């Protein structure tokens, strides 16, 4: 039994009408150590005893008396504060962690459940830019965390590989696709395709008929015109090659790349179903689903030329996912500007009679802008994600060359640290917060940063390498009761809670803050308490603590998508 459960048990033995669950919910973690490790507020009992909560807290302390697992139990105002027995606490936490090793902090709350995490989902033939970093990294971390909580996860990259913009691109290529252009695309696909797209958009102003031509080509594509299909497949191929370079740098893998085009042939069935269920309405030749009575704008689901739309493809995708994976939750990691889209889409699914509409979750995040304004691909205001990573690696290389020129595997470490810094910073804040991208901030490695955590991890590795004894949990735990050691152990005990919170709220930053907090506590311990000493018993105990910190830091970084170099 853990200490929190023990507190609950003590309470239900006195307040017998409380259930274990209620008692557990009542328990708080005090904001500072002098208020103990657990606290129970007594407001709830004021009615029953017709006394002030403070008086009740006093009475309760008396009734509880001495308990072996706690150093002291005292009242403070309306609270009963519990101070754990530090030695027993150390023994319990470290024993468990030592036993569970790489599984420490994991749960089985997701057992038997499949969760879809859709993330990244860039539009092909367009730059993979800093704006995509958010969905890509937040989504990857959520996917990792869910997996660690025991779910069967399916990571989907819902590529934006369909829609009128491909009609534009095909039409532009038909007009201007000289052999030189083809060669340029082969060499440097995204910027060249972007040029075609930008030019097409500009010329539409002079040639309004281009709009119709683009629509025509998209319709042809949907109807399976071979020439259109071939071109589209080529655009998709070259784009994916580019995206994959960045995914590889991040070490991100998807289970499925079923993007918008994948649902092309599933569209007629969805349209039929909408019709059958009486949800379609004609609107100047196009088809809409009326949503005004739900406080939403109507959704356009089919254009007058019969071509489908983004929202229709999303309806088809959700239904396909339910049929294929029977998901417990279907998570979309997509920016806040698409809130209306997802609200409309969920309502349509609800109106179709599917109660799993509400198992679909839009996990939103705030926008990234640039110091000189918002990102605007068409105006050339864009920072390529790959450039960000390469610069971070360059800067790390410089620092390593200055401080540690003899490091083994310098190149590999520079990559791990540079990219780790970018990931850590991206996942450091509440996801809904907007932010302005700044090179300075991204490349600053001081303070609460990825490199700081990685450095602390490397420090634990170095200590463990220096250990000339076997590390096990057969140690004198009374050695680990001083403040610095105890603070580290308390932090370690909170790992699972942090993960569960991150899971409940879809907030990887809870894990980021957790690991940097653990690193800070460990460094305080390291500076106060010599680990490699001649006193064997002391060394044994402190190395055990070091080992567990090592395991948890590594796991935390891994869940965020960071690598953990053993030497830095
Ligand atoms: N491709 C879209 C974009 O870049 C994001 C797709 C989000 N996912 C979805 N199922 N609609 O804006």
PDB file of N, CA and C in Angstrom, residues 109-205:
ATOM      1  N   UNK A 109      -4.186   1.557 -17.503  1.00  0.00           N
ATOM      2  CA  UNK A 109      -5.516   2.160 -17.658  1.00  0.00           C
ATOM      3  C   UNK A 109      -6.026   2.065 -19.085  1.00  0.00           C
ATOM      4  N   UNK A 110      -5.098   1.869 -20.028  1.00  0.00           N
ATOM      5  CA  UNK A 110      -5.550   1.805 -21.413  1.00  0.00           C
ATOM      6  C   UNK A 110      -5.717   0.381 -21.928  1.00  0.00           C
ATOM      7  N   UNK A 111      -5.588  -0.585 -21.048  1.00  0.00           N
ATOM      8  CA  UNK A 111      -5.605  -1.972 -21.496  1.00  0.00           C
ATOM      9  C   UNK A 111      -6.858  -2.312 -22.305  1.00  0.00           C
ATOM     10  N   UNK A 112      -6.651  -2.924 -23.451  1.00  0.00           N
ATOM     11  CA  UNK A 112      -7.779  -3.342 -24.270  1.00  0.00           C
ATOM     12  C   UNK A 112      -8.447  -2.205 -25.021  1.00  0.00           C
ATOM     13  N   UNK A 113      -7.877  -1.006 -24.960  1.00  0.00           N
ATOM     14  CA  UNK A 113      -8.501   0.119 -25.653  1.00  0.00           C
ATOM     15  C   UNK A 113      -7.588   0.643 -26.756  1.00  0.00           C
ATOM     16  N   UNK A 114      -8.187   0.970 -27.873  1.00  0.00           N
ATOM     17  CA  UNK A 114      -7.416   1.536 -28.976  1.00  0.00           C
ATOM     18  C   UNK A 114      -7.673   3.026 -29.071  1.00  0.00           C
ATOM     19  N   UNK A 115      -6.586   3.772 -29.125  1.00  0.00           N
ATOM     20  CA  UNK A 115      -6.706   5.212 -29.269  1.00  0.00           C
ATOM     21  C   UNK A 115      -5.993   5.646 -30.540  1.00  0.00           C
ATOM     22  N   UNK A 116      -6.676   6.466 -31.316  1.00  0.00           N
ATOM     23  CA  UNK A 116      -6.049   7.009 -32.519  1.00  0.00           C
ATOM     24  C   UNK A 116      -5.493   8.379 -32.187  1.00  0.00           C
ATOM     25  N   UNK A 117      -4.243   8.602 -32.524  1.00  0.00           N
ATOM     26  CA  UNK A 117      -3.687   9.938 -32.360  1.00  0.00           C
ATOM     27  C   UNK A 117      -3.303  10.429 -33.753  1.00  0.00           C
ATOM     28  N   UNK A 118      -4.071  11.383 -34.234  1.00  0.00           N
ATOM     29  CA  UNK A 118      -3.767  11.949 -35.538  1.00  0.00           C
ATOM     30  C   UNK A 118      -2.949  13.209 -35.333  1.00  0.00           C
ATOM     31  N   UNK A 119      -1.797  13.267 -35.953  1.00  0.00           N
ATOM     32  CA  UNK A 119      -0.970  14.463 -35.782  1.00  0.00           C
ATOM     33  C   UNK A 119      -0.079  14.739 -36.992  1.00  0.00           C
ATOM     34  N   UNK A 120       0.463  15.917 -36.998  1.00  0.00           N
ATOM     35  CA  UNK A 120       1.323  16.463 -38.060  1.00  0.00           C
ATOM     36  C   UNK A 120       0.486  16.875 -39.277  1.00  0.00           C
ATOM     37  N   UNK A 121       0.043  15.903 -40.071  1.00  0.00           N
ATOM     38  CA  UNK A 121      -0.913  16.140 -41.163  1.00  0.00           C
ATOM     39  C   UNK A 121      -0.658  17.386 -42.017  1.00  0.00           C
ATOM     40  N   UNK A 122       0.558  17.539 -42.533  1.00  0.00           N
ATOM     41  CA  UNK A 122       0.825  18.716 -43.378  1.00  0.00           C
ATOM     42  C   UNK A 122       0.174  18.579 -44.753  1.00  0.00           C
ATOM     43  N   UNK A 123       0.059  19.707 -45.429  1.00  0.00           N
ATOM     44  CA  UNK A 123      -0.411  19.674 -46.810  1.00  0.00           C
ATOM     45  C   UNK A 123       0.774  19.419 -47.721  1.00  0.00           C
ATOM     46  N   UNK A 124       0.619  18.488 -48.639  1.00  0.00           N
ATOM     47  CA  UNK A 124       1.747  18.176 -49.516  1.00  0.00           C
ATOM     48  C   UNK A 124       1.937  19.298 -50.538  1.00  0.00           C
ATOM     49  N   UNK A 125       3.103  19.308 -51.145  1.00  0.00           N
ATOM     50  CA  UNK A 125       3.490  20.315 -52.132  1.00  0.00           C
ATOM     51  C   UNK A 125       3.599  21.711 -51.516  1.00  0.00           C
ATOM     52  N   UNK A 126       3.648  21.767 -50.206  1.00  0.00           N
ATOM     53  CA  UNK A 126       3.849  23.044 -49.517  1.00  0.00           C
ATOM     54  C   UNK A 126       4.985  22.863 -48.512  1.00  0.00           C
ATOM     55  N   UNK A 127       5.594  23.958 -48.093  1.00  0.00           N
ATOM     56  CA  UNK A 127       6.717  23.814 -47.150  1.00  0.00           C
ATOM     57  C   UNK A 127       6.281  23.183 -45.836  1.00  0.00           C
ATOM     58  N   UNK A 128       7.196  22.407 -45.270  1.00  0.00           N
ATOM     59  CA  UNK A 128       7.013  21.848 -43.940  1.00  0.00           C
ATOM     60  C   UNK A 128       7.685  22.863 -43.021  1.00  0.00           C
ATOM     61  N   UNK A 129       6.879  23.733 -42.430  1.00  0.00           N
ATOM     62  CA  UNK A 129       7.475  24.890 -41.767  1.00  0.00           C
ATOM     63  C   UNK A 129       7.285  24.879 -40.255  1.00  0.00           C
ATOM     64  N   UNK A 130       7.771  25.938 -39.627  1.00  0.00           N
ATOM     65  CA  UNK A 130       7.763  26.005 -38.168  1.00  0.00           C
ATOM     66  C   UNK A 130       6.338  25.893 -37.609  1.00  0.00           C
ATOM     67  N   UNK A 131       5.346  26.287 -38.391  1.00  0.00           N
ATOM     68  CA  UNK A 131       3.962  26.152 -37.931  1.00  0.00           C
ATOM     69  C   UNK A 131       3.559  24.694 -37.723  1.00  0.00           C
ATOM     70  N   UNK A 132       4.247  23.787 -38.414  1.00  0.00           N
ATOM     71  CA  UNK A 132       3.894  22.368 -38.280  1.00  0.00           C
ATOM     72  C   UNK A 132       4.550  21.705 -37.081  1.00  0.00           C
ATOM     73  N   UNK A 133       5.459  22.445 -36.448  1.00  0.00           N
ATOM     74  CA  UNK A 133       6.210  21.808 -35.356  1.00  0.00           C
ATOM     75  C   UNK A 133       5.268  21.412 -34.217  1.00  0.00           C
ATOM     76  N   UNK A 134       4.226  22.224 -34.030  1.00  0.00           N
ATOM     77  CA  UNK A 134       3.385  22.006 -32.865  1.00  0.00           C
ATOM     78  C   UNK A 134       2.608  20.697 -32.940  1.00  0.00           C
ATOM     79  N   UNK A 135       1.818  20.560 -33.990  1.00  0.00           N
ATOM     80  CA  UNK A 135       1.044  19.325 -34.111  1.00  0.00           C
ATOM     81  C   UNK A 135       1.976  18.114 -34.114  1.00  0.00           C
ATOM     82  N   UNK A 136       3.096  18.255 -34.820  1.00  0.00           N
ATOM     83  CA  UNK A 136       4.016  17.126 -34.964  1.00  0.00           C
ATOM     84  C   UNK A 136       4.571  16.677 -33.606  1.00  0.00           C
ATOM     85  N   UNK A 137       5.015  17.626 -32.800  1.00  0.00           N
ATOM     86  CA  UNK A 137       5.668  17.238 -31.541  1.00  0.00           C
ATOM     87  C   UNK A 137       4.670  16.981 -30.413  1.00  0.00           C
ATOM     88  N   UNK A 138       3.637  17.793 -30.332  1.00  0.00           N
ATOM     89  CA  UNK A 138       2.625  17.558 -29.292  1.00  0.00           C
ATOM     90  C   UNK A 138       1.962  16.204 -29.554  1.00  0.00           C
ATOM     91  N   UNK A 139       1.635  15.965 -30.815  1.00  0.00           N
ATOM     92  CA  UNK A 139       0.963  14.717 -31.175  1.00  0.00           C
ATOM     93  C   UNK A 139       1.833  13.504 -30.893  1.00  0.00           C
ATOM     94  N   UNK A 140       3.099  13.613 -31.254  1.00  0.00           N
ATOM     95  CA  UNK A 140       3.996  12.478 -31.029  1.00  0.00           C
ATOM     96  C   UNK A 140       4.112  12.169 -29.532  1.00  0.00           C
ATOM     97  N   UNK A 141       4.208  13.217 -28.728  1.00  0.00           N
ATOM     98  CA  UNK A 141       4.326  13.010 -27.280  1.00  0.00           C
ATOM     99  C   UNK A 141       3.035  12.391 -26.726  1.00  0.00           C
ATOM    100  N   UNK A 142       1.900  12.879 -27.169  1.00  0.00           N
ATOM    101  CA  UNK A 142       0.626  12.314 -26.691  1.00  0.00           C
ATOM    102  C   UNK A 142       0.543  10.836 -27.070  1.00  0.00           C
ATOM    103  N   UNK A 143       0.947  10.541 -28.287  1.00  0.00           N
ATOM    104  CA  UNK A 143       0.933   9.156 -28.728  1.00  0.00           C
ATOM    105  C   UNK A 143       1.820   8.292 -27.819  1.00  0.00           C
ATOM    106  N   UNK A 144       3.019   8.773 -27.516  1.00  0.00           N
ATOM    107  CA  UNK A 144       3.938   8.019 -26.646  1.00  0.00           C
ATOM    108  C   UNK A 144       3.361   7.848 -25.244  1.00  0.00           C
ATOM    109  N   UNK A 145       2.786   8.920 -24.724  1.00  0.00           N
ATOM    110  CA  UNK A 145       2.253   8.868 -23.353  1.00  0.00           C
ATOM    111  C   UNK A 145       1.078   7.877 -23.294  1.00  0.00           C
ATOM    112  N   UNK A 146       0.211   7.932 -24.272  1.00  0.00           N
ATOM    113  CA  UNK A 146      -0.927   7.003 -24.283  1.00  0.00           C
ATOM    114  C   UNK A 146      -0.457   5.546 -24.364  1.00  0.00           C
ATOM    115  N   UNK A 147       0.555   5.340 -25.172  1.00  0.00           N
ATOM    116  CA  UNK A 147       1.082   3.984 -25.281  1.00  0.00           C
ATOM    117  C   UNK A 147       1.596   3.524 -23.916  1.00  0.00           C
ATOM    118  N   UNK A 148       2.295   4.392 -23.230  1.00  0.00           N
ATOM    119  CA  UNK A 148       2.879   4.043 -21.933  1.00  0.00           C
ATOM    120  C   UNK A 148       1.791   3.829 -20.877  1.00  0.00           C
ATOM    121  N   UNK A 149       0.634   4.432 -21.099  1.00  0.00           N
ATOM    122  CA  UNK A 149      -0.477   4.227 -20.176  1.00  0.00           C
ATOM    123  C   UNK A 149      -1.238   2.943 -20.509  1.00  0.00           C
ATOM    124  N   UNK A 150      -0.742   2.209 -21.473  1.00  0.00           N
ATOM    125  CA  UNK A 150      -1.304   0.890 -21.749  1.00  0.00           C
ATOM    126  C   UNK A 150      -2.258   0.800 -22.920  1.00  0.00           C
ATOM    127  N   UNK A 151      -2.477   1.904 -23.606  1.00  0.00           N
ATOM    128  CA  UNK A 151      -3.378   1.859 -24.759  1.00  0.00           C
ATOM    129  C   UNK A 151      -2.666   1.251 -25.959  1.00  0.00           C
ATOM    130  N   UNK A 152      -3.466   0.698 -26.833  1.00  0.00           N
ATOM    131  CA  UNK A 152      -2.978   0.352 -28.150  1.00  0.00           C
ATOM    132  C   UNK A 152      -3.169   1.620 -28.988  1.00  0.00           C
ATOM    133  N   UNK A 153      -2.097   2.225 -29.446  1.00  0.00           N
ATOM    134  CA  UNK A 153      -2.262   3.493 -30.153  1.00  0.00           C
ATOM    135  C   UNK A 153      -2.012   3.340 -31.648  1.00  0.00           C
ATOM    136  N   UNK A 154      -2.699   4.150 -32.419  1.00  0.00           N
ATOM    137  CA  UNK A 154      -2.487   4.192 -33.867  1.00  0.00           C
ATOM    138  C   UNK A 154      -2.139   5.640 -34.229  1.00  0.00           C
ATOM    139  N   UNK A 155      -0.915   5.839 -34.665  1.00  0.00           N
ATOM    140  CA  UNK A 155      -0.469   7.192 -35.022  1.00  0.00           C
ATOM    141  C   UNK A 155      -0.763   7.428 -36.505  1.00  0.00           C
ATOM    142  N   UNK A 156      -1.618   8.387 -36.767  1.00  0.00           N
ATOM    143  CA  UNK A 156      -2.010   8.629 -38.153  1.00  0.00           C
ATOM    144  C   UNK A 156      -1.554  10.009 -38.625  1.00  0.00           C
ATOM    145  N   UNK A 157      -0.939  10.044 -39.777  1.00  0.00           N
ATOM    146  CA  UNK A 157      -0.607  11.307 -40.424  1.00  0.00           C
ATOM    147  C   UNK A 157      -1.649  11.522 -41.525  1.00  0.00           C
ATOM    148  N   UNK A 158      -2.619  12.355 -41.232  1.00  0.00           N
ATOM    149  CA  UNK A 158      -3.734  12.597 -42.161  1.00  0.00           C
ATOM    150  C   UNK A 158      -3.271  13.641 -43.184  1.00  0.00           C
ATOM    151  N   UNK A 159      -2.475  13.172 -44.120  1.00  0.00           N
ATOM    152  CA  UNK A 159      -1.862  14.097 -45.085  1.00  0.00           C
ATOM    153  C   UNK A 159      -2.903  14.919 -45.826  1.00  0.00           C
ATOM    154  N   UNK A 160      -2.610  16.208 -45.978  1.00  0.00           N
ATOM    155  CA  UNK A 160      -3.462  17.055 -46.806  1.00  0.00           C
ATOM    156  C   UNK A 160      -3.051  16.876 -48.252  1.00  0.00           C
ATOM    157  N   UNK A 161      -3.517  15.777 -48.848  1.00  0.00           N
ATOM    158  CA  UNK A 161      -3.043  15.463 -50.194  1.00  0.00           C
ATOM    159  C   UNK A 161      -4.201  15.454 -51.201  1.00  0.00           C
ATOM    160  N   UNK A 162      -5.205  16.272 -50.938  1.00  0.00           N
ATOM    161  CA  UNK A 162      -6.355  16.312 -51.824  1.00  0.00           C
ATOM    162  C   UNK A 162      -7.008  17.676 -51.738  1.00  0.00           C
ATOM    163  N   UNK A 163      -7.789  18.012 -52.736  1.00  0.00           N
ATOM    164  CA  UNK A 163      -8.498  19.291 -52.693  1.00  0.00           C
ATOM    165  C   UNK A 163      -8.173  20.152 -53.902  1.00  0.00           C
ATOM    166  N   UNK A 164      -8.893  21.236 -54.022  1.00  0.00           N
ATOM    167  CA  UNK A 164      -8.778  22.099 -55.203  1.00  0.00           C
ATOM    168  C   UNK A 164      -7.352  22.571 -55.450  1.00  0.00           C
ATOM    169  N   UNK A 165      -6.560  22.717 -54.382  1.00  0.00           N
ATOM    170  CA  UNK A 165      -5.199  23.203 -54.645  1.00  0.00           C
ATOM    171  C   UNK A 165      -4.415  22.266 -55.558  1.00  0.00           C
ATOM    172  N   UNK A 166      -4.789  20.972 -55.551  1.00  0.00           N
ATOM    173  CA  UNK A 166      -4.104  20.057 -56.471  1.00  0.00           C
ATOM    174  C   UNK A 166      -4.606  20.229 -57.897  1.00  0.00           C
ATOM    175  N   UNK A 167      -5.867  20.659 -58.017  1.00  0.00           N
ATOM    176  CA  UNK A 167      -6.368  21.048 -59.331  1.00  0.00           C
ATOM    177  C   UNK A 167      -5.540  22.201 -59.876  1.00  0.00           C
ATOM    178  N   UNK A 168      -5.241  23.158 -58.995  1.00  0.00           N
ATOM    179  CA  UNK A 168      -4.428  24.312 -59.398  1.00  0.00           C
ATOM    180  C   UNK A 168      -3.048  23.867 -59.851  1.00  0.00           C
ATOM    181  N   UNK A 169      -2.467  23.002 -59.047  1.00  0.00           N
ATOM    182  CA  UNK A 169      -1.101  22.565 -59.324  1.00  0.00           C
ATOM    183  C   UNK A 169      -1.033  21.790 -60.644  1.00  0.00           C
ATOM    184  N   UNK A 170      -2.019  20.937 -60.860  1.00  0.00           N
ATOM    185  CA  UNK A 170      -2.034  20.162 -62.101  1.00  0.00           C
ATOM    186  C   UNK A 170      -2.211  21.107 -63.287  1.00  0.00           C
ATOM    187  N   UNK A 171      -3.148  22.024 -63.132  1.00  0.00           N
ATOM    188  CA  UNK A 171      -3.411  22.967 -64.211  1.00  0.00           C
ATOM    189  C   UNK A 171      -2.178  23.830 -64.485  1.00  0.00           C
ATOM    190  N   UNK A 172      -1.506  24.276 -63.423  1.00  0.00           N
ATOM    191  CA  UNK A 172      -0.292  25.084 -63.585  1.00  0.00           C
ATOM    192  C   UNK A 172       0.777  24.289 -64.311  1.00  0.00           C
ATOM    193  N   UNK A 173       0.899  23.043 -63.922  1.00  0.00           N
ATOM    194  CA  UNK A 173       1.912  22.187 -64.543  1.00  0.00           C
ATOM    195  C   UNK A 173       1.619  21.983 -66.026  1.00  0.00           C
ATOM    196  N   UNK A 174       0.336  21.795 -66.343  1.00  0.00           N
ATOM    197  CA  UNK A 174      -0.052  21.630 -67.749  1.00  0.00           C
ATOM    198  C   UNK A 174       0.344  22.867 -68.561  1.00  0.00           C
ATOM    199  N   UNK A 175       0.234  24.028 -67.935  1.00  0.00           N
ATOM    200  CA  UNK A 175       0.538  25.268 -68.651  1.00  0.00           C
ATOM    201  C   UNK A 175       2.041  25.537 -68.728  1.00  0.00           C
ATOM    202  N   UNK A 176       2.714  25.349 -67.629  1.00  0.00           N
ATOM    203  CA  UNK A 176       4.089  25.859 -67.540  1.00  0.00           C
ATOM    204  C   UNK A 176       5.142  24.790 -67.256  1.00  0.00           C
ATOM    205  N   UNK A 177       4.732  23.548 -67.334  1.00  0.00           N
ATOM    206  CA  UNK A 177       5.652  22.466 -66.963  1.00  0.00           C
ATOM    207  C   UNK A 177       6.673  22.114 -68.029  1.00  0.00           C
ATOM    208  N   UNK A 178       7.555  23.047 -68.346  1.00  0.00           N
ATOM    209  CA  UNK A 178       8.617  22.789 -69.324  1.00  0.00           C
ATOM    210  C   UNK A 178       9.622  21.799 -68.737  1.00  0.00           C
ATOM    211  N   UNK A 179      10.455  21.217 -69.596  1.00  0.00           N
ATOM    212  CA  UNK A 179      11.462  20.282 -69.075  1.00  0.00           C
ATOM    213  C   UNK A 179      12.338  20.913 -67.985  1.00  0.00           C
ATOM    214  N   UNK A 180      12.610  22.197 -68.115  1.00  0.00           N
ATOM    215  CA  UNK A 180      13.446  22.849 -67.075  1.00  0.00           C
ATOM    216  C   UNK A 180      12.701  22.836 -65.728  1.00  0.00           C
ATOM    217  N   UNK A 181      11.406  23.096 -65.814  1.00  0.00           N
ATOM    218  CA  UNK A 181      10.607  23.108 -64.582  1.00  0.00           C
ATOM    219  C   UNK A 181      10.600  21.711 -63.944  1.00  0.00           C
ATOM    220  N   UNK A 182      10.432  20.699 -64.804  1.00  0.00           N
ATOM    221  CA  UNK A 182      10.427  19.325 -64.291  1.00  0.00           C
ATOM    222  C   UNK A 182      11.743  19.033 -63.569  1.00  0.00           C
ATOM    223  N   UNK A 183      12.802  19.447 -64.182  1.00  0.00           N
ATOM    224  CA  UNK A 183      14.117  19.182 -63.593  1.00  0.00           C
ATOM    225  C   UNK A 183      14.250  19.897 -62.246  1.00  0.00           C
ATOM    226  N   UNK A 184      13.797  21.150 -62.247  1.00  0.00           N
ATOM    227  CA  UNK A 184      13.882  21.930 -61.005  1.00  0.00           C
ATOM    228  C   UNK A 184      13.073  21.260 -59.892  1.00  0.00           C
ATOM    229  N   UNK A 185      11.906  20.737 -60.251  1.00  0.00           N
ATOM    230  CA  UNK A 185      11.071  20.076 -59.229  1.00  0.00           C
ATOM    231  C   UNK A 185      11.778  18.834 -58.685  1.00  0.00           C
ATOM    232  N   UNK A 186      12.367  18.071 -59.618  1.00  0.00           N
ATOM    233  CA  UNK A 186      13.076  16.858 -59.179  1.00  0.00           C
ATOM    234  C   UNK A 186      14.161  17.211 -58.164  1.00  0.00           C
ATOM    235  N   UNK A 187      14.811  18.328 -58.414  1.00  0.00           N
ATOM    236  CA  UNK A 187      15.955  18.715 -57.594  1.00  0.00           C
ATOM    237  C   UNK A 187      15.529  19.243 -56.232  1.00  0.00           C
ATOM    238  N   UNK A 188      14.571  20.142 -56.256  1.00  0.00           N
ATOM    239  CA  UNK A 188      14.188  20.831 -55.023  1.00  0.00           C
ATOM    240  C   UNK A 188      12.664  20.998 -55.027  1.00  0.00           C
ATOM    241  N   UNK A 189      11.971  19.914 -54.755  1.00  0.00           N
ATOM    242  CA  UNK A 189      10.530  19.851 -55.049  1.00  0.00           C
ATOM    243  C   UNK A 189       9.657  20.944 -54.418  1.00  0.00           C
ATOM    244  N   UNK A 190       9.743  21.096 -53.117  1.00  0.00           N
ATOM    245  CA  UNK A 190       8.747  21.944 -52.452  1.00  0.00           C
ATOM    246  C   UNK A 190       8.804  23.402 -52.921  1.00  0.00           C
ATOM    247  N   UNK A 191       9.976  24.026 -52.914  1.00  0.00           N
ATOM    248  CA  UNK A 191      10.001  25.423 -53.359  1.00  0.00           C
ATOM    249  C   UNK A 191       9.521  25.581 -54.800  1.00  0.00           C
ATOM    250  N   UNK A 192       9.841  24.602 -55.642  1.00  0.00           N
ATOM    251  CA  UNK A 192       9.438  24.716 -57.053  1.00  0.00           C
ATOM    252  C   UNK A 192       7.926  24.533 -57.212  1.00  0.00           C
ATOM    253  N   UNK A 193       7.385  23.586 -56.499  1.00  0.00           N
ATOM    254  CA  UNK A 193       5.936  23.393 -56.567  1.00  0.00           C
ATOM    255  C   UNK A 193       5.229  24.616 -55.985  1.00  0.00           C
ATOM    256  N   UNK A 194       5.842  25.154 -54.947  1.00  0.00           N
ATOM    257  CA  UNK A 194       5.269  26.350 -54.332  1.00  0.00           C
ATOM    258  C   UNK A 194       5.254  27.500 -55.329  1.00  0.00           C
ATOM    259  N   UNK A 195       6.330  27.610 -56.097  1.00  0.00           N
ATOM    260  CA  UNK A 195       6.397  28.675 -57.108  1.00  0.00           C
ATOM    261  C   UNK A 195       5.229  28.549 -58.092  1.00  0.00           C
ATOM    262  N   UNK A 196       5.003  27.305 -58.541  1.00  0.00           N
ATOM    263  CA  UNK A 196       3.900  27.080 -59.486  1.00  0.00           C
ATOM    264  C   UNK A 196       2.572  27.506 -58.857  1.00  0.00           C
ATOM    265  N   UNK A 197       2.418  27.134 -57.625  1.00  0.00           N
ATOM    266  CA  UNK A 197       1.171  27.411 -56.915  1.00  0.00           C
ATOM    267  C   UNK A 197       0.969  28.911 -56.731  1.00  0.00           C
ATOM    268  N   UNK A 198       2.044  29.580 -56.349  1.00  0.00           N
ATOM    269  CA  UNK A 198       1.974  31.025 -56.132  1.00  0.00           C
ATOM    270  C   UNK A 198       1.663  31.739 -57.448  1.00  0.00           C
ATOM    271  N   UNK A 199       2.366  31.312 -58.521  1.00  0.00           N
ATOM    272  CA  UNK A 199       2.142  31.941 -59.814  1.00  0.00           C
ATOM    273  C   UNK A 199       0.692  31.759 -60.251  1.00  0.00           C
ATOM    274  N   UNK A 200       0.196  30.557 -60.047  1.00  0.00           N
ATOM    275  CA  UNK A 200      -1.189  30.279 -60.453  1.00  0.00           C
ATOM    276  C   UNK A 200      -2.163  31.195 -59.730  1.00  0.00           C
ATOM    277  N   UNK A 201      -1.925  31.341 -58.439  1.00  0.00           N
ATOM    278  CA  UNK A 201      -2.788  32.212 -57.644  1.00  0.00           C
ATOM    279  C   UNK A 201      -2.725  33.663 -58.095  1.00  0.00           C
ATOM    280  N   UNK A 202      -1.536  34.079 -58.512  1.00  0.00           N
ATOM    281  CA  UNK A 202      -1.394  35.453 -58.985  1.00  0.00           C
ATOM    282  C   UNK A 202      -2.119  35.641 -60.303  1.00  0.00           C
ATOM    283  N   UNK A 203      -1.960  34.654 -61.194  1.00  0.00           N
ATOM    284  CA  UNK A 203      -2.507  34.833 -62.537  1.00  0.00           C
ATOM    285  C   UNK A 203      -4.034  34.694 -62.579  1.00  0.00           C
ATOM    286  N   UNK A 204      -4.579  34.075 -61.537  1.00  0.00           N
ATOM    287  CA  UNK A 204      -6.032  33.962 -61.473  1.00  0.00           C
ATOM    288  C   UNK A 204      -6.678  35.346 -61.544  1.00  0.00           C
ATOM    289  N   UNK A 205      -5.985  36.336 -60.980  1.00  0.00           N
ATOM    290  CA  UNK A 205      -6.541  37.688 -60.993  1.00  0.00           C
ATOM    291  C   UNK A 205      -6.750  38.207 -62.413  1.00  0.00           C
TER     292      UNK A 205
END
